[in-house]
Amino acid sequence: GKFARLALHTANLDYNGRFCMVSAGTGNKKALGVDRAPNPWSDISLADVVWVAGSNVAETFPITTSYIWRARDRGAKLIVQDPRVVPLARTADLFLPVRPGTDSALFGAVLHVLIERDWLDHDFIDNHTVNFDDAAAAVADMTPAWAAGITGVPAERIEEAAELWGTSATGMMLHARGIEQHTKGVDNVLAAINLGLATGKFGKPGCGVSTITGQGNGQGGREHGHKCDQLPGNRDITNPEHRAAVAKVWNCDEADIPGKGLPAEELIEAIHDGTIKGLLSICFNPLVSAPDSNFTREALDKLEFYAVIDFFLSESAHHADVVLPGSLHEEDEGTSTSGEGRIIKINAAVSPPGEARRDWEILLDIAERLGKSEYFPYTNTEEIFDELCRASTGGTADYTGATWQRIEDEMGLFWPIPEVGHPGTPRLHEGGQFHFPDGRARFHAVPYKLSAEVVDDDYPVLLTTGRVVSQYLSGTQTRRIAALVAQYPEPLCEMHPRLADSIGVADGDLVTVTSRRGTITLPAHVVNTIRPDTVFIPYHWPGGQSANQLTNRAVDPLSKMPEFKVAAVRVERAGGNAPTIDARDMDLHEGQL
Ligand SMILES: Nc1nc2c(c(=O)[nH]1)N[C@H]1C(S)=C(S)[C@@H](COP(=O)(O)OP(=O)(O)OC[C@H]3O[C@@H](n4cnc5c(=O)[nH]c(N)nc54)[C@H](O)[C@@H]3O)O[C@H]1N2
Ligand SMILES: Nc1nc2c(c(=O)[nH]1)N[C@H]1C(S)=C(S)[C@@H](COP(=O)(O)OP(=O)(O)OC[C@H]3O[C@@H](n4cnc5c(=O)[nH]c(N)nc54)[C@H](O)[C@@H]3O)O[C@H]1N2
Ligand SMILES: [Mo]
């Protein structure tokens, strides 16, 4: 962040979490005043009910899953909300087979039932929150019967979810990209938090509504100024006091820090329309990971100058003028902040090979060539960390008391750590204290909205995208590892037998999937663990195998998160005379999923 602002002097810096957990971050700040998981993961094991909404935890967060098993060992109930019977759902007490893009209707109906049955924590609502009445008014008409029509989840299961959540003394809800990567991702998160606030499930052991952050340092990245609107300590780049505090530590004039820049998808659009002509990217493979990849490719081709820092020649790097070989995390030393808000230390195991350099050394060298070395006087990464801690002092993500020695000795430290010697803060909101001047959390009224794209005669099937266990993100690393490629060598189009029958394909047959933006051909994977009106395609592959040829660039108005989890598509048998089908008629039959 400091390099972009002071060495390149650009406002236009953003981070790949813009495609990952920004909807959760925005929702958390609006409702709780702070963007961090409210609990350490050890709280998951203490919950009497665990509700997993839009996360395939067993495949994407195997370590987090073990905390859920510990809760199960104590007898905790498990609710899973997903259009697919993901591995964790096989053992759930209650499965909510939600139609992609309709989670806020489901959460709204659960709040409706909680109110109707008075499964509320009135003391908590009265003393620690505001705006309950607005939230309640917004769900007055959201009956389970109404929500069943929208979500495809039977009304009785919605009632059962409300009962499990509303009558359990403790409960944790965990959500990830399934509810967040939507044009109403922030709404979904706010609707989920409403359920925690209504039942007083914050600030106590075994209680919380929490996002499961994605990438290793996804949390740290969004705290310390990689975002277009942020400065270290989770500070706001448009706030004069915040700017002045950071300028003091950076030893620059406040006016030298540029203002708010464009978020990632708008950056790609500004490149496409010619407003931005140069790009430096580090740890980013937008040709595979950004929505609407044909549009992204056109944008990259229009750049007058493109430099990439990566350890592999990624698909995006093929479009670069200059590629600077950077480092793997095994080759570098520093801290990373986990999804729990725990700062951990990563130690180098090996040195970068050949002409590769450590990422931070590359940035420092570029700063020097630009004549800005006065701002980057570091001789090692510990000095960078110490400065970052000072810059965070007084911010929400306050690292003041963190040192490398303590992080090593104490197996990580949870922020805020506002003074030297402070023990850190594993659980937030204890005593019902939230990060607002009045200390109260905010309920939000969440009306139900449609996704940016809805199914119609031409594109009658819902597409959702995500991950498989053996591949990682844009695949630059895992597509090179034979044992992982052997497990899942190419993307498959997961579909229900009823959809497969209606288009005349069997498991393994090639299907062509077409959206308004692109078309790809891939084998069908016929499974009875997905809603019949939905297909799922993992996104780890480039080019003609890329799910992002199909996805939509529409973003959430507040978080600027693209809608990776819903697009309207046509699915046909490849090459053949495709029978016409209407998956809108393919709702669940009683007893399915
Ligand atoms: N093996 C592996 N692990 C990973 C990664 C990886 O690439 N590979 N990536 C890491 C990163 S950066 C991230 S962000 C996380 C992501 O972790 P997750 O969010 O768990 O993974 P996804 O597969 O993106 O999506 C989760 C689930 O959302 C469901 N879903 C789709 N649409 C909807 C919807 O509208 N509503 C609901 N309720 N559910 C829906 C999908 O069926 C899917 O099962 O995983 C991390 N861990
Ligand atoms: N359709 C669809 N698209 C999605 C998603 C989805 O669910 N569906 N999920 C989104 C999510 S949650 C995420 S997080 C993004 C991820 O999107 P990206 O961040 O673009 O993908 P990555 O594969 O993590 O990494 C990008 C590049 O960084 C390089 N790299 C990794 N580590 C380092 C390092 O330490 N130093 C350097 N210099 N380079 C490094 C890798 O080789 C790779 O080329 O994708 C998003 N895109
Ligand atoms: Mo992510």
XYZ file of C-alpha atoms and ligand atoms in Angstrom:
688
model
C 0.000 0.000 0.000
C 2.751 2.402 0.895
C 4.654 1.519 -2.290
C 1.653 2.299 -4.512
C 0.847 5.546 -2.727
C 4.325 6.982 -2.189
C 6.560 5.345 -4.824
C 4.132 5.092 -7.749
C 1.971 7.929 -6.400
C -1.234 6.334 -7.609
C -4.651 6.162 -5.962
C -5.458 3.107 -8.064
C -4.367 0.177 -5.956
C -6.636 -2.697 -5.022
C -6.231 -6.245 -3.738
C -7.501 -9.621 -4.878
C -9.705 -9.875 -1.777
C -11.959 -7.566 -3.787
C -12.951 -10.823 -5.513
C -13.064 -12.724 -2.234
C -14.346 -11.370 1.096
C -15.109 -7.651 0.633
C -18.854 -8.206 0.952
C -18.270 -9.740 4.376
C -15.907 -6.906 5.311
C -18.412 -4.249 4.273
C -21.279 -5.999 6.061
C -19.236 -6.484 9.238
C -18.288 -2.811 9.335
C -21.857 -1.658 8.776
C -23.356 -3.930 11.442
C -20.565 -4.492 13.977
C -18.253 -1.547 13.274
C -15.218 -3.726 12.708
C -14.080 -6.072 9.968
C -12.767 -9.157 11.750
C -14.143 -12.579 12.626
C -15.811 -12.002 16.016
C -14.352 -15.212 17.436
C -11.311 -17.428 17.557
C -12.077 -20.739 15.830
C -11.912 -22.481 19.222
C -15.372 -20.972 19.809
C -16.794 -23.096 16.971
C -16.247 -26.208 19.080
C -18.250 -24.659 21.943
C -21.377 -23.980 19.888
C -24.587 -25.977 20.338
C -25.588 -25.311 16.749
C -23.249 -24.687 13.815
C -24.788 -23.172 10.696
C -22.630 -23.221 7.569
C -24.031 -20.946 4.857
C -22.435 -20.989 1.405
C -19.181 -22.706 2.238
C -17.853 -26.056 1.130
C -15.677 -26.130 4.268
C -14.636 -29.773 4.018
C -12.960 -29.099 0.648
C -11.900 -25.486 1.097
C -11.093 -25.170 4.818
C -10.220 -28.667 6.044
C -8.591 -27.291 9.208
C -11.656 -25.234 10.114
C -13.781 -28.333 9.523
C -12.042 -30.104 12.397
C -13.464 -27.484 14.809
C -16.941 -28.348 13.521
C -16.270 -32.037 14.216
C -15.280 -31.146 17.773
C -18.625 -29.356 18.210
C -20.377 -32.410 16.753
C -18.541 -34.616 19.255
C -20.173 -32.524 22.003
C -23.582 -33.097 20.370
C -23.909 -29.850 18.423
C -26.504 -29.696 15.662
C -25.350 -28.869 12.142
C -27.208 -26.837 9.486
C -25.806 -26.548 5.941
C -27.178 -24.094 3.379
C -25.920 -24.705 -0.179
C -27.341 -25.513 -3.643
C -25.187 -28.669 -3.516
C -24.985 -31.467 -0.982
C -21.354 -30.629 -0.198
C -19.360 -33.260 1.746
C -20.077 -31.658 5.138
C -23.822 -31.664 4.355
C -23.927 -35.469 4.160
C -23.994 -35.605 7.941
C -25.978 -32.415 8.621
C -29.065 -32.460 10.832
C -30.690 -29.986 8.485
C -29.840 -29.269 4.862
C -31.169 -26.135 3.163
C -30.839 -26.660 -0.637
C -31.072 -22.976 -1.475
C -31.428 -21.730 -5.063
C -28.339 -19.623 -5.925
C -28.873 -15.937 -5.228
C -31.750 -16.269 -2.760
C -30.059 -16.462 0.663
C -31.387 -13.117 1.898
C -34.955 -14.395 1.411
C -34.099 -17.456 3.481
C -32.462 -15.439 6.271
C -35.385 -12.983 6.186
C -37.888 -15.809 6.664
C -35.851 -17.206 9.563
C -35.938 -13.783 11.263
C -39.690 -13.684 10.575
C -40.131 -16.993 12.428
C -37.819 -15.949 15.290
C -40.025 -12.894 15.833
C -43.296 -14.774 15.422
C -42.275 -17.465 17.921
C -40.518 -14.955 20.187
C -37.223 -16.824 20.055
C -35.474 -13.496 20.668
C -32.985 -12.183 23.224
C -34.874 -9.035 24.230
C -32.272 -7.873 26.762
C -29.550 -8.050 24.167
C -31.664 -6.301 21.514
C -32.665 -3.510 23.939
C -29.262 -2.894 25.481
C -26.760 -3.638 22.744
C -28.357 -2.919 19.368
C -30.286 -0.312 17.380
C -32.726 -0.501 14.439
C -34.371 -3.804 15.370
C -37.779 -2.423 14.431
C -36.624 -1.569 10.904
C -35.226 -5.053 10.390
C -38.425 -6.586 11.781
C -40.631 -4.461 9.513
C -38.646 -5.572 6.456
C -39.370 -9.252 7.194
C -43.022 -8.821 8.226
C -44.199 -10.400 4.962
C -41.327 -12.838 4.552
C -43.193 -15.942 5.643
C -41.600 -19.373 5.262
C -44.171 -20.160 2.549
C -43.125 -17.051 0.610
C -39.437 -17.867 1.039
C -40.008 -21.475 -0.043
C -41.188 -20.162 -3.418
C -38.113 -17.950 -3.843
C -35.416 -20.195 -2.397
C -36.721 -23.653 -3.272
C -36.207 -24.696 0.361
C -39.334 -26.310 1.866
C -41.074 -24.051 4.418
C -40.795 -26.692 7.171
C -37.026 -26.705 6.868
C -36.944 -22.927 7.227
C -39.040 -23.239 10.409
C -36.726 -25.957 11.667
C -33.649 -23.778 11.029
C -35.258 -20.961 13.030
C -36.063 -23.338 15.880
C -32.554 -24.819 16.037
C -30.939 -21.373 15.936
C -33.488 -19.592 18.120
C -33.700 -22.138 20.932
C -30.003 -23.051 21.269
C -28.118 -21.301 24.051
C -25.025 -20.970 21.872
C -24.536 -20.962 18.119
C -22.033 -20.071 15.426
C -22.868 -19.218 11.857
C -20.011 -19.535 9.373
C -20.371 -18.127 5.883
C -18.069 -17.845 2.900
C -18.177 -17.028 -0.774
C -21.477 -18.848 -1.426
C -23.466 -16.004 0.165
C -20.894 -13.233 -0.407
C -19.996 -13.298 -4.133
C -23.238 -11.686 -5.232
C -24.472 -8.266 -6.311
C -26.290 -8.374 -2.949
C -23.438 -10.008 -1.052
C -23.464 -7.239 1.577
C -27.241 -7.678 2.031
C -26.761 -11.409 2.558
C -24.115 -10.788 5.216
C -26.277 -8.176 6.981
C -29.251 -10.578 6.946
C -27.057 -13.289 8.498
C -25.786 -10.905 11.197
C -29.402 -9.890 11.989
C -30.009 -13.515 13.070
C -27.047 -13.389 15.443
C -28.087 -10.056 16.945
C -31.748 -11.054 17.336
C -30.771 -14.066 19.441
C -27.902 -12.400 21.342
C -25.274 -14.640 19.770
C -22.299 -12.284 19.954
C -19.519 -11.668 22.455
C -19.946 -14.947 24.366
C -18.174 -18.313 24.167
C -19.546 -20.441 21.335
C -21.473 -17.531 19.784
C -20.877 -15.553 16.612
C -21.686 -14.931 12.968
C -18.435 -15.048 11.072
C -17.056 -15.031 7.581
C -14.396 -17.619 6.812
C -11.774 -15.504 5.094
C -10.302 -16.969 1.902
C -6.632 -16.584 1.086
C -3.837 -16.977 3.639
C -3.371 -13.271 4.287
C -6.765 -12.155 3.007
C -7.474 -10.679 6.446
C -4.120 -8.899 6.811
C -4.338 -7.541 3.262
C -7.639 -5.866 3.945
C -6.505 -4.396 7.240
C -3.344 -2.741 6.149
C -4.018 -0.668 3.140
C -3.977 -2.917 0.088
C -7.520 -1.769 -0.573
C -8.273 1.265 -2.711
C -10.011 3.005 0.201
C -7.798 1.990 3.099
C -4.683 2.882 5.061
C -2.923 0.722 7.704
C -4.873 -0.191 10.842
C -8.076 -0.481 8.808
C -8.092 3.279 8.422
C -10.167 5.211 5.953
C -8.150 6.938 3.222
C -10.776 9.687 2.911
C -10.694 10.598 6.629
C -8.345 13.597 7.256
C -7.434 12.428 10.788
C -6.612 8.931 9.599
C -4.517 10.328 6.740
C -2.627 12.627 9.085
C -1.873 9.786 11.524
C -0.397 7.623 8.766
C 1.464 10.521 7.103
C 3.234 11.098 10.417
C 4.516 7.524 10.573
C 5.378 7.492 6.856
C 7.203 10.789 7.291
C 5.434 12.429 4.372
C 2.951 15.265 3.889
C -0.650 14.246 4.155
C -1.135 15.713 0.668
C 1.405 13.201 -0.696
C -1.001 10.343 0.035
C -3.411 10.023 -2.917
C -7.157 9.678 -2.247
C -9.510 6.804 -2.841
C -8.899 4.786 -6.030
C -10.937 2.383 -8.114
C -11.826 -1.124 -6.884
C -10.461 -4.084 -8.908
C -13.290 -4.671 -11.380
C -13.595 -0.939 -12.088
C -9.822 -0.841 -12.647
C -10.178 -3.523 -15.314
C -13.028 -1.526 -16.870
C -10.932 1.665 -16.804
C -8.136 -0.223 -18.580
C -10.651 -1.487 -21.133
C -11.974 2.000 -21.856
C -8.443 3.427 -22.120
C -8.511 5.656 -19.025
C -5.762 3.610 -17.374
C -2.823 2.668 -19.592
C -0.316 1.021 -17.286
C -0.550 -1.813 -14.746
C 1.771 -3.429 -12.250
C 0.318 -6.585 -10.725
C 1.637 -8.790 -7.953
C -0.060 -12.020 -6.795
C -2.877 -11.556 -9.310
C -3.956 -13.644 -12.301
C -7.040 -11.759 -13.506
C -7.292 -13.605 -16.809
C -8.390 -16.658 -14.824
C -9.802 -15.120 -11.650
C -11.759 -12.050 -12.828
C -15.316 -12.384 -14.162
C -16.031 -12.240 -17.922
C -12.549 -13.300 -19.039
C -13.021 -12.317 -22.686
C -13.471 -8.745 -21.472
C -10.439 -9.058 -19.172
C -8.269 -10.318 -22.050
C -9.309 -7.352 -24.207
C -8.403 -5.039 -21.340
C -4.940 -6.584 -20.814
C -4.257 -6.330 -24.555
C -5.015 -2.605 -24.492
C -2.432 -1.806 -21.831
C 0.475 0.302 -23.051
C 2.605 -1.147 -20.271
C 2.057 -4.188 -18.088
C 4.512 -5.529 -15.501
C 3.880 -8.696 -13.501
C 5.599 -9.938 -10.356
C 4.977 -13.682 -10.054
C 6.962 -16.871 -9.502
C 5.300 -18.600 -12.463
C 4.456 -17.355 -15.934
C 0.724 -17.144 -15.267
C -1.855 -16.764 -18.044
C -2.008 -13.025 -17.284
C 1.799 -12.757 -17.328
C 1.738 -13.902 -20.976
C 0.253 -10.475 -21.740
C 2.963 -8.573 -19.844
C 5.795 -6.456 -21.215
C 7.994 -7.265 -18.233
C 7.840 -10.198 -15.821
C 9.820 -9.926 -12.601
C 10.372 -13.314 -10.951
C 9.182 -12.980 -7.353
C 9.056 -15.299 -4.371
C 6.939 -18.046 -2.882
C 5.957 -17.616 0.756
C 8.350 -20.471 1.586
C 11.146 -18.231 0.327
C 10.289 -15.193 2.397
C 9.707 -14.196 5.983
C 6.934 -12.111 7.476
C 3.518 -12.174 9.075
C 0.142 -13.150 7.823
C -3.179 -12.532 9.597
C -5.509 -15.508 9.631
C -9.278 -15.567 9.176
C -9.591 -15.510 12.977
C -7.737 -12.182 13.209
C -4.633 -13.925 14.544
C -1.280 -12.542 13.425
C 1.046 -15.433 12.675
C 4.664 -15.610 11.588
C 5.827 -17.330 8.414
C 9.504 -18.267 8.323
C 11.545 -18.777 5.185
C 12.493 -22.383 4.467
C 14.604 -21.792 1.350
C 15.985 -18.868 -0.672
C 14.547 -17.822 -4.039
C 16.297 -19.779 -6.831
C 18.196 -18.342 -9.796
C 17.351 -14.739 -10.602
C 14.159 -14.736 -8.557
C 14.020 -12.160 -5.778
C 11.939 -11.681 -2.666
C 8.800 -9.662 -3.497
C 9.578 -6.894 -1.002
C 13.121 -6.494 -2.351
C 11.735 -6.032 -5.859
C 9.387 -3.293 -4.628
C 12.188 -1.554 -2.757
C 14.390 -1.595 -5.863
C 11.644 -0.096 -8.009
C 11.079 2.601 -5.360
C 14.775 3.412 -5.469
C 14.785 3.744 -9.281
C 11.816 6.086 -8.931
C 13.824 8.229 -6.521
C 11.618 7.425 -3.514
C 14.014 5.369 -1.406
C 13.738 7.864 1.492
C 10.340 6.323 2.257
C 11.655 2.757 2.106
C 14.739 2.620 4.320
C 14.268 -1.015 5.389
C 17.035 -3.567 5.537
C 14.780 -6.487 6.508
C 11.122 -7.449 6.814
C 11.026 -7.045 10.597
C 11.609 -3.313 10.139
C 8.675 -3.184 7.716
C 6.499 -4.991 10.265
C 7.512 -2.657 13.097
C 6.600 0.387 11.015
C 3.275 -1.197 10.080
C 2.505 -1.719 13.792
C 3.227 1.956 14.487
C 1.065 3.023 11.545
C -1.790 0.897 12.919
C -1.733 2.540 16.384
C -5.136 4.019 17.160
C -6.790 2.308 14.181
C -9.356 -0.490 14.509
C -6.868 -3.187 13.494
C -4.399 -2.027 16.136
C -1.115 -3.983 16.182
C 0.734 -1.677 18.609
C 1.758 -4.401 21.070
C 2.743 -6.973 18.453
C 6.368 -7.978 18.001
C 7.868 -10.854 16.056
C 9.191 -12.315 19.279
C 5.767 -12.313 20.939
C 4.051 -13.720 17.857
C 6.506 -16.630 17.816
C 6.390 -17.185 21.599
C 2.595 -16.994 21.932
C 1.647 -18.943 18.777
C 0.182 -15.822 17.213
C -1.604 -12.766 18.588
C -5.164 -11.617 18.042
C -5.675 -7.901 17.315
C -6.540 -5.372 18.670
C -3.348 -5.218 20.767
C -3.538 -1.503 21.633
C -0.562 -1.302 24.015
C 2.792 -2.871 24.575
C 2.219 -5.931 26.786
C -1.534 -6.123 25.959
C -2.569 -9.794 25.727
C -4.478 -9.401 22.440
C -8.217 -9.917 21.855
C -9.288 -13.406 20.770
C -13.023 -12.724 21.154
C -14.544 -9.403 20.070
C -17.735 -7.763 21.411
C -17.499 -9.205 24.925
C -20.072 -7.614 27.189
C -22.074 -6.666 24.092
C -19.689 -3.873 23.107
C -19.568 -3.045 19.414
C -17.231 -0.710 17.551
C -19.479 2.341 17.320
C -19.453 5.485 19.472
C -22.623 4.296 21.278
C -21.236 0.740 21.572
C -24.341 -0.747 19.930
C -24.548 -3.069 16.925
C -26.726 -2.110 13.967
C -29.624 -4.198 12.659
C -30.315 -3.580 8.980
C -33.551 -3.786 7.026
C -32.819 -6.208 4.176
C -35.476 -6.352 1.459
C -35.170 -9.239 -1.008
C -33.603 -8.323 -4.383
C -33.080 -10.323 -7.570
C -29.621 -11.256 -8.819
C -28.223 -9.133 -11.653
C -29.042 -11.895 -14.115
C -32.140 -14.076 -13.873
C -33.045 -17.148 -15.950
C -35.196 -16.714 -19.061
C -36.132 -18.624 -22.233
C -32.687 -18.228 -23.799
C -30.632 -18.858 -20.661
C -32.810 -21.075 -18.472
C -30.237 -22.656 -16.107
C -28.481 -21.093 -13.099
C -24.685 -21.315 -13.159
C -22.681 -21.137 -9.978
C -18.897 -21.457 -9.690
C -16.380 -22.302 -6.999
C -13.684 -24.756 -5.986
C -12.643 -28.383 -5.761
C -10.342 -29.715 -3.071
C -7.368 -30.601 -5.252
C -7.072 -27.274 -7.090
C -6.164 -23.849 -5.743
C -7.569 -20.567 -7.073
C -6.322 -19.628 -10.548
C -4.422 -22.932 -10.536
C -0.920 -21.647 -11.339
C 0.471 -23.841 -8.582
C -1.854 -26.854 -8.401
C -2.155 -27.360 -12.180
C 1.600 -28.099 -12.053
C 1.372 -30.855 -9.420
C 0.777 -34.248 -11.029
C -0.866 -35.913 -8.036
C -3.422 -33.098 -7.796
C -4.031 -32.968 -11.543
C -4.642 -36.721 -11.440
C -7.416 -36.186 -8.878
C -9.318 -33.583 -10.884
C -7.622 -33.045 -14.260
C -10.122 -30.736 -15.952
C -13.241 -28.752 -15.077
C -16.486 -30.703 -15.054
C -20.022 -29.370 -15.295
C -21.840 -30.737 -12.259
C -25.528 -31.349 -12.999
C -28.500 -33.282 -11.682
C -29.663 -36.444 -13.541
C -32.997 -34.775 -14.385
C -31.261 -31.914 -16.146
C -28.847 -34.341 -17.827
C -31.725 -36.554 -19.038
C -33.617 -33.621 -20.433
C -30.695 -32.619 -22.656
C -29.795 -36.213 -23.498
C -26.383 -36.491 -21.848
C -24.831 -39.109 -19.623
C -21.988 -38.727 -17.146
C -18.792 -37.900 -19.052
C -20.508 -36.648 -22.246
C -19.405 -33.226 -23.464
C -21.763 -30.336 -22.877
C -21.613 -26.768 -24.153
C -22.437 -24.091 -21.615
C -23.264 -20.641 -22.963
C -23.948 -17.364 -21.193
C -24.443 -13.862 -22.607
C -20.642 -13.440 -22.432
C -19.058 -16.648 -23.586
C -19.223 -20.360 -24.170
C -17.198 -23.351 -22.986
C -17.361 -27.082 -23.682
C -16.579 -29.574 -20.938
C -17.596 -33.023 -19.665
C -20.820 -33.408 -17.700
C -20.524 -34.730 -14.164
C -23.950 -36.145 -13.408
C -24.619 -36.242 -9.663
C -27.775 -36.254 -7.606
C -26.226 -33.856 -5.081
C -27.074 -30.588 -6.866
C -30.317 -28.716 -7.433
C -31.827 -29.695 -10.807
C -32.104 -26.030 -11.890
C -28.400 -25.282 -11.236
C -25.025 -26.308 -12.661
C -21.695 -25.889 -10.848
C -18.332 -25.394 -12.606
C -15.014 -24.998 -10.734
C -13.015 -22.002 -11.946
C -9.346 -23.085 -11.606
C -8.603 -23.401 -15.371
C -7.767 -20.872 -18.124
C -8.848 -20.283 -21.731
C -11.450 -22.590 -23.247
C -11.865 -24.304 -19.859
C -12.451 -21.126 -17.898
C -15.704 -20.793 -15.948
C -15.063 -17.060 -15.951
C -15.790 -16.906 -19.692
C -19.387 -17.254 -18.523
C -19.615 -15.133 -15.358
C -21.059 -11.666 -14.981
C -19.136 -8.444 -14.278
C -22.032 -6.946 -12.301
C -20.851 -5.905 -8.822
C -22.366 -5.282 -5.387
C -22.990 -1.515 -5.190
C -21.314 -1.226 -1.763
C -18.525 -3.811 -1.704
C -17.828 -3.867 -5.488
C -17.712 -7.673 -5.378
C -18.505 -9.333 -8.729
C -21.363 -11.826 -8.965
C -19.302 -15.024 -9.325
C -22.045 -17.153 -7.789
C -24.970 -16.517 -10.165
C -25.228 -16.310 -13.948
C -27.893 -17.462 -16.396
C -26.720 -20.067 -18.924
C -27.863 -22.499 -21.597
C -26.602 -26.086 -21.296
C -26.612 -28.309 -24.393
C -25.175 -31.600 -25.529
C -22.028 -30.652 -27.444
C -22.239 -31.023 -31.204
C -25.625 -32.759 -31.204
C -29.115 -31.505 -31.886
C -29.843 -30.112 -28.506
C -33.367 -30.653 -27.214
C -34.794 -27.494 -25.690
C -35.373 -27.624 -21.983
C -36.628 -25.340 -19.313
C -34.814 -25.820 -16.035
C -37.165 -23.337 -14.421
C -39.585 -26.248 -14.218
C -36.937 -28.282 -12.470
C -37.557 -27.334 -8.915
C -36.905 -29.877 -6.204
C -39.331 -32.709 -5.814
C -40.385 -33.687 -2.331
C -37.663 -35.720 -0.679
C -34.878 -34.684 -3.051
C -31.574 -33.384 -1.675
N -8.934 -26.617 -2.119
C -9.078 -25.298 -2.109
N -9.265 -24.638 -0.944
C -9.433 -23.292 -0.954
C -9.340 -22.528 -2.151
C -9.142 -23.247 -3.371
O -9.096 -22.665 -4.467
N -9.009 -24.613 -3.304
N -9.484 -21.161 -2.123
C -9.422 -20.451 -0.843
C -10.128 -19.168 -0.992
S -9.287 -17.799 -1.567
C -11.434 -19.026 -0.660
S -12.206 -17.525 -0.893
C -12.186 -20.108 -0.027
C -13.599 -20.270 -0.594
O -14.276 -21.217 0.140
P -15.819 -21.525 -0.113
O -16.621 -20.292 -0.092
O -16.186 -22.627 0.810
O -15.753 -22.134 -1.624
P -16.593 -21.967 -2.982
O -16.428 -23.255 -3.713
O -16.220 -20.725 -3.685
O -18.124 -21.793 -2.589
C -18.711 -22.408 -1.478
C -20.076 -23.002 -1.754
O -20.999 -22.008 -2.143
C -22.050 -22.698 -2.777
N -22.939 -21.719 -3.416
C -22.956 -21.285 -4.680
N -23.916 -20.344 -4.850
C -24.536 -20.204 -3.644
C -25.622 -19.383 -3.169
O -26.206 -18.563 -3.877
N -25.959 -19.531 -1.859
C -25.347 -20.426 -1.020
N -25.777 -20.519 0.227
N -24.329 -21.193 -1.450
C -23.922 -21.079 -2.734
C -21.332 -23.650 -3.709
O -22.158 -24.736 -4.073
C -20.124 -24.053 -2.859
O -20.323 -25.318 -2.262
O -11.499 -21.354 -0.139
C -10.121 -21.289 0.235
N -9.649 -22.642 0.225
N -15.712 -17.810 -11.219
C -15.082 -17.574 -10.057
N -14.020 -16.741 -10.025
C -13.413 -16.489 -8.839
C -13.861 -17.075 -7.636
C -14.983 -17.963 -7.696
O -15.436 -18.547 -6.683
N -15.567 -18.173 -8.924
N -13.222 -16.791 -6.459
C -12.478 -15.544 -6.349
C -11.604 -15.556 -5.154
S -12.384 -15.906 -3.666
C -10.291 -15.263 -5.186
S -9.417 -15.162 -3.717
C -9.635 -14.931 -6.469
C -8.166 -15.323 -6.549
O -7.618 -14.723 -7.654
P -6.056 -14.463 -7.847
O -5.508 -13.795 -6.647
O -5.866 -13.794 -9.147
O -5.507 -15.954 -7.970
P -4.278 -16.755 -7.321
O -4.231 -18.013 -8.081
O -4.400 -16.809 -5.854
O -2.949 -15.947 -7.505
C -2.636 -15.047 -8.515
C -1.183 -15.148 -8.898
O -0.320 -14.897 -7.791
C 0.812 -15.744 -7.853
N 1.329 -15.828 -6.494
C 0.871 -16.575 -5.464
N 1.597 -16.343 -4.347
C 2.523 -15.390 -4.669
C 3.568 -14.717 -3.930
O 3.774 -14.950 -2.739
N 4.319 -13.787 -4.613
C 4.085 -13.515 -5.939
N 4.830 -12.581 -6.511
N 3.123 -14.137 -6.653
C 2.356 -15.051 -6.029
C 0.272 -17.029 -8.468
O 1.297 -17.760 -9.147
C -0.798 -16.507 -9.454
O -0.287 -16.321 -10.750
O -10.365 -15.566 -7.531
C -11.710 -15.128 -7.605
N -12.334 -15.629 -8.827
Mo -10.805 -16.094 -2.013
